[in-house]
Short mmCIF file of C-alpha atoms and ligand atoms in Angstrom, two decimals:
data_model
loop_
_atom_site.label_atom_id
_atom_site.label_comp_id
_atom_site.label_asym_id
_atom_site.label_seq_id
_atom_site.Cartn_x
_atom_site.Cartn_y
_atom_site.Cartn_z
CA UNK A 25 47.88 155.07 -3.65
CA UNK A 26 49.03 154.95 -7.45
CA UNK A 27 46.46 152.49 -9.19
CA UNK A 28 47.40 150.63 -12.51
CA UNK A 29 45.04 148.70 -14.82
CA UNK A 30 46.78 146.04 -16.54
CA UNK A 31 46.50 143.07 -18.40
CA UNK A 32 47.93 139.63 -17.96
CA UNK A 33 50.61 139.05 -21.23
CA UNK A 34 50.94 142.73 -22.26
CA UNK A 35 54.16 144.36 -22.67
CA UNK A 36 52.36 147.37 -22.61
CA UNK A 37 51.18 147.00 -18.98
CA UNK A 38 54.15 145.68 -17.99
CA UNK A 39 56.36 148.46 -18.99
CA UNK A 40 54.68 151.02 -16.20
CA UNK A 41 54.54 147.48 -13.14
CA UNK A 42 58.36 146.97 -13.94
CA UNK A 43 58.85 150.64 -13.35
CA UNK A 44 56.92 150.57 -10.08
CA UNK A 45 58.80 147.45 -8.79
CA UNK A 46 62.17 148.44 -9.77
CA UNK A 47 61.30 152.07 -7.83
CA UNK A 48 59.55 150.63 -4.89
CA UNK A 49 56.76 152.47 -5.32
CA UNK A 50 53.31 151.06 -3.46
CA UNK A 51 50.55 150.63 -5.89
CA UNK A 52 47.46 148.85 -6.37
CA UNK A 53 47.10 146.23 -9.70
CA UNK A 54 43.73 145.91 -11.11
CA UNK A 55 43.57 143.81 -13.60
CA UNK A 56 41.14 144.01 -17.02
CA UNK A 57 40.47 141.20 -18.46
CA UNK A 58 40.96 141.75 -22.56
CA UNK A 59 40.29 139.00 -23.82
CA UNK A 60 36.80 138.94 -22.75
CA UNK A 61 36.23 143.01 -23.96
CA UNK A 62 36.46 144.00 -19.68
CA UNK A 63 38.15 147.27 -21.23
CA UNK A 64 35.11 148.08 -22.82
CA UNK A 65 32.67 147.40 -20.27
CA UNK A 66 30.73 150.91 -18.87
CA UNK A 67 32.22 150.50 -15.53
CA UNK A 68 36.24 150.85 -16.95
CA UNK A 69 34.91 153.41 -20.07
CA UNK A 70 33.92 155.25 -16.27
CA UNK A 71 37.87 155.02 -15.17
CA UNK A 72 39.06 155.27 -19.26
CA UNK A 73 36.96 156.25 -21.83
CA UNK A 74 39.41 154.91 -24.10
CA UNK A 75 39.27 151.48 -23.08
CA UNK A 76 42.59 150.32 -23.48
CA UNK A 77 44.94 149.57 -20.90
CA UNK A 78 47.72 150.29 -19.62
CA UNK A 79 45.74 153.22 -17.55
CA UNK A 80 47.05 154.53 -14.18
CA UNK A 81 45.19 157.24 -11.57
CA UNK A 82 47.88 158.71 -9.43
CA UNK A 83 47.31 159.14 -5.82
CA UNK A 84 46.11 162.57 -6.01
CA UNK A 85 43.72 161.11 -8.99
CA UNK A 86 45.29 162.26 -12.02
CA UNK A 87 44.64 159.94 -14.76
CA UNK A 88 47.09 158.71 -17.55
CA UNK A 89 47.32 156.38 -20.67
CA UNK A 90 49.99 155.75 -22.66
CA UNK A 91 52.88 152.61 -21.37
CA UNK A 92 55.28 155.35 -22.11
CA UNK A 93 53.54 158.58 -20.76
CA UNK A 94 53.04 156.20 -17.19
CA UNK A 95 56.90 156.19 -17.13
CA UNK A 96 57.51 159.75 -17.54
CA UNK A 97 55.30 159.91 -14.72
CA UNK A 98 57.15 157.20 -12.96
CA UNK A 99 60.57 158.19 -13.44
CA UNK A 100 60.41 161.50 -12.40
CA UNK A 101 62.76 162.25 -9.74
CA UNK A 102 64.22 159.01 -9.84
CA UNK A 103 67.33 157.03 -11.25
CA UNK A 104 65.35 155.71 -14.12
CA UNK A 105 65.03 159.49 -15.62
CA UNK A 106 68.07 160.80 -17.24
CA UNK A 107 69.88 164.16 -15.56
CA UNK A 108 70.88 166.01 -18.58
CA UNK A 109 68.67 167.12 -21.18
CA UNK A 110 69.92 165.77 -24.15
CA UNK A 111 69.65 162.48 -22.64
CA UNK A 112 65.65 162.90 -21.76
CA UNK A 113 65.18 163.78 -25.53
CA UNK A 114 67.13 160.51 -26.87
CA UNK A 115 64.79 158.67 -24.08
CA UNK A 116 62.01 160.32 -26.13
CA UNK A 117 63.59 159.08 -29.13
CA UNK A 118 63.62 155.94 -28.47
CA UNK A 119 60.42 155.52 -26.96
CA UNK A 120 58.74 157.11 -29.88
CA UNK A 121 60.77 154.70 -31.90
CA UNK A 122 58.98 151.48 -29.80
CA UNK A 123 55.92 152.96 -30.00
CA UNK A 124 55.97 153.36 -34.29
CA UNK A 125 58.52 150.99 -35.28
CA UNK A 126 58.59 147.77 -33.01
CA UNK A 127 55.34 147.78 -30.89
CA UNK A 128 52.82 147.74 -33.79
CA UNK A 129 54.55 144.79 -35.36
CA UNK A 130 55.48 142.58 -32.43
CA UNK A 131 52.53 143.10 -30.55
CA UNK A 132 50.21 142.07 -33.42
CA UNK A 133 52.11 138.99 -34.05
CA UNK A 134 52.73 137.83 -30.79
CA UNK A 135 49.25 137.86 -29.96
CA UNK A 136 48.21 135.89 -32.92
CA UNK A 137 51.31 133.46 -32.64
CA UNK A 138 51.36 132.97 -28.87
CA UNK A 139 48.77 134.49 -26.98
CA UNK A 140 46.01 133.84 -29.78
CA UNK A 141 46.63 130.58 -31.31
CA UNK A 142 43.59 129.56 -32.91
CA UNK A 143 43.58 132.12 -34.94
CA UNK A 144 47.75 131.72 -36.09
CA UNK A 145 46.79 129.81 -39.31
CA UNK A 146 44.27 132.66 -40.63
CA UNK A 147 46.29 135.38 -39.87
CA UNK A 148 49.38 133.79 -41.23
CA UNK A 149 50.20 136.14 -43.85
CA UNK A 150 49.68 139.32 -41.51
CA UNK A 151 51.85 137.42 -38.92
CA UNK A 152 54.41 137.31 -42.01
CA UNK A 153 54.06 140.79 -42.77
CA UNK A 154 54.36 142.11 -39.23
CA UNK A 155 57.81 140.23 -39.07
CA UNK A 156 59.18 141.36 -41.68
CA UNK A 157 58.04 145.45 -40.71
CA UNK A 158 59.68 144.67 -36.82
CA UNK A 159 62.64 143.10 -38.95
CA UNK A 160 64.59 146.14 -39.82
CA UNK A 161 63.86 147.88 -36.52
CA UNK A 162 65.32 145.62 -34.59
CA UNK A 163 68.68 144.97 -36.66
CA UNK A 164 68.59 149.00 -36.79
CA UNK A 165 68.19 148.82 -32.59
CA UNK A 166 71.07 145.97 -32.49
CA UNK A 167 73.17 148.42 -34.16
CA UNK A 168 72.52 151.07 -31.60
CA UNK A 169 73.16 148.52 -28.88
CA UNK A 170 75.98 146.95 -30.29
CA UNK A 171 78.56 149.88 -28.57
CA UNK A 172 76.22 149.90 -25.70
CA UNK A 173 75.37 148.28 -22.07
CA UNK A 174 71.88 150.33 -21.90
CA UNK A 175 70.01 152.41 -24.58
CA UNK A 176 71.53 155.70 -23.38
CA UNK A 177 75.10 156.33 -22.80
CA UNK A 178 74.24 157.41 -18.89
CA UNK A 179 73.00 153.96 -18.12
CA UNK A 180 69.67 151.80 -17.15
CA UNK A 181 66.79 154.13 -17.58
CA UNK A 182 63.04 154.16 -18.73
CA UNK A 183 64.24 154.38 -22.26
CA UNK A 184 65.25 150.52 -21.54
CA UNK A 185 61.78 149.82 -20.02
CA UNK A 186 60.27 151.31 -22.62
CA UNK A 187 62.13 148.94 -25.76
CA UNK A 188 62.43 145.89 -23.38
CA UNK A 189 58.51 145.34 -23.01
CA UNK A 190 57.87 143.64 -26.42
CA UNK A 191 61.46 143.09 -27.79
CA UNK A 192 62.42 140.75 -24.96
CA UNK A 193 59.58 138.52 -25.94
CA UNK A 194 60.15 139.14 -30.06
CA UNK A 195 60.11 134.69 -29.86
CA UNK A 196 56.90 135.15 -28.70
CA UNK A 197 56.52 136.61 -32.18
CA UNK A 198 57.86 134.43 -34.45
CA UNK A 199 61.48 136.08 -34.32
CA UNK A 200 64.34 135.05 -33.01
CA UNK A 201 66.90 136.26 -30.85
CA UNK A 202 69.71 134.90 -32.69
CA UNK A 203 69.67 137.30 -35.24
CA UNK A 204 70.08 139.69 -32.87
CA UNK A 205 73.34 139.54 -30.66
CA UNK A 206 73.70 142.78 -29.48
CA UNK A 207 69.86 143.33 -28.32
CA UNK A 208 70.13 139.36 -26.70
CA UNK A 209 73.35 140.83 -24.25
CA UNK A 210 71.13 143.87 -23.50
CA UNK A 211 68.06 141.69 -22.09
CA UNK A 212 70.39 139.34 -20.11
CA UNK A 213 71.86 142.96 -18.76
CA UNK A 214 68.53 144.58 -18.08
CA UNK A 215 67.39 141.18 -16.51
CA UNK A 216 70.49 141.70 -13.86
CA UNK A 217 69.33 145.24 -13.21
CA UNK A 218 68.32 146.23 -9.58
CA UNK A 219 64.66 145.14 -8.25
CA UNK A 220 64.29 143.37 -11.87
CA UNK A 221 60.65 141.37 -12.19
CA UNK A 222 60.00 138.93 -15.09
CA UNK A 223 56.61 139.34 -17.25
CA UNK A 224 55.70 136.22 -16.19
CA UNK A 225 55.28 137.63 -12.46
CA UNK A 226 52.47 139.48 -13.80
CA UNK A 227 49.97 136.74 -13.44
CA UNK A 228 46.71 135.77 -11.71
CA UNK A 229 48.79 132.97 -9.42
CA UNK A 230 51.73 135.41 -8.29
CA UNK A 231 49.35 138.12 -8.18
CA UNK A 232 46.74 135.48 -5.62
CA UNK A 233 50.24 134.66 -3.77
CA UNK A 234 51.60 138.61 -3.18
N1 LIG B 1 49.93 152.79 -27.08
C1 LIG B 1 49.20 152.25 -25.96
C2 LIG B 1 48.60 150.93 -26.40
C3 LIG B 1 47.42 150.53 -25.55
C4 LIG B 1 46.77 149.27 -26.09
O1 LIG B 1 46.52 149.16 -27.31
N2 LIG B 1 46.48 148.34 -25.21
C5 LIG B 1 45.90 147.07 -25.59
C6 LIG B 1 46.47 145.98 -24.72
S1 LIG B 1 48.24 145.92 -24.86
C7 LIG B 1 44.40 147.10 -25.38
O2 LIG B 1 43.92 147.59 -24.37
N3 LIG B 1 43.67 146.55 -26.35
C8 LIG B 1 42.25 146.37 -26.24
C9 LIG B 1 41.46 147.22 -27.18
O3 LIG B 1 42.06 147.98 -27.99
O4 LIG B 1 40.24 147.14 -27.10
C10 LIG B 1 50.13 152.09 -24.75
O5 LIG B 1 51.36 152.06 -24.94
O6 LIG B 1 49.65 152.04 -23.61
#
């Protein structure tokens, strides 16, 4: 069985879950504890020498990193991977674009703003200048959206997985949606997509519960 490593909060490791629930696929969740350094304890630098998570082993006990490289993987053969080539390329594009133009900067100051707290008033000015780097991303992403339902023309894919994981929670970072029509219909659209769990699901209590 597919196994993911994950952490609680991360839209990072919640890009590859969504993709497992919204395909059905049977998998086990282990989850690393971060905050406490669990990613760079011997026994996961054994599974990851990396120590970061998102990691995933597939059931034959491959072994890949990378939120976006675990929906390749994912997507494969399924409706969340684009038929046509030209297509799979712009579903590079834009994952490439999260990972270098939006990721860096959200994640940062969401986890100092919301997941971090104590330590919002020291890293105020960062938190300032990690705004105002996501800024012109995501008004150049509202653009792209604004003709759009989905990120490519085909329809719901990984490419939306992919952006969705930290720009649906860009409040999270200090931003706000407002400013942002186009990219606020897309969320309430992926939201309504097929099989659709919220990052709040990923949590000890629903996890206890499953
Ligand atoms: N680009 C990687 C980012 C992985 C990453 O930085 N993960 C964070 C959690 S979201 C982590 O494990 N941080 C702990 C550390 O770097 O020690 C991905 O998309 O999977």
């Amino acid at each position: 069985m597919i196994e993911l490593f994950a952490c609680l909060g991360s839209g990072n490791s919640f890009k590859p879950w969504l993709a497992l629930q919204q395909l059905g696929k049977p998998f086990k969740l282990c989850l690393v504890d971060v905050l406490n350094g669990q990613q760079k304890s011997p026994d996961f630098l054994a599974i990851n020498p990396l120590g970061v998570v998102p990691f995933l082993v597939t059931s034959t006990g491959a072994s890949i990193g990378e939120s976006n490289a675990m929906l390749w993987y994912l997507a494969e053969d399924s409706p969340l991977m684009p038929t046509r080539a030209e297509e799979r390329a712009q579903a590079l594009q834009w994952m490439f674009f999260e990972q270098t133009k939006l990721e860096p900067f959200i994640s940062p100051a969401r986890f100092f703003t919301t997941l971090k707290p104590e330590e919002r008033d020291l890293r105020a000015s960062d938190i300032e200048i990690w705004q105002a780097l996501a800024e012109p991303n995501l008004f150049r992403l509202d653009a792209h959206l604004e003709s759009r339902e989905f990120m490519l023309d085909s329809g719901y894919s990984l490419a939306d997985i992919a952006i969705f994981g930290y720009v649906h929670v860009i409040a999270e970072a200090g931003l706000s949606l407002l400013d942002y029509p186009a990219i606020s219909r897309w969320i309430t659209a992926v939201e309504a997509t097929k099989g659709f769990r919220p990052l709040a699901e990923l949590s000890p209590a629903k996890i206890k519960a499953a």
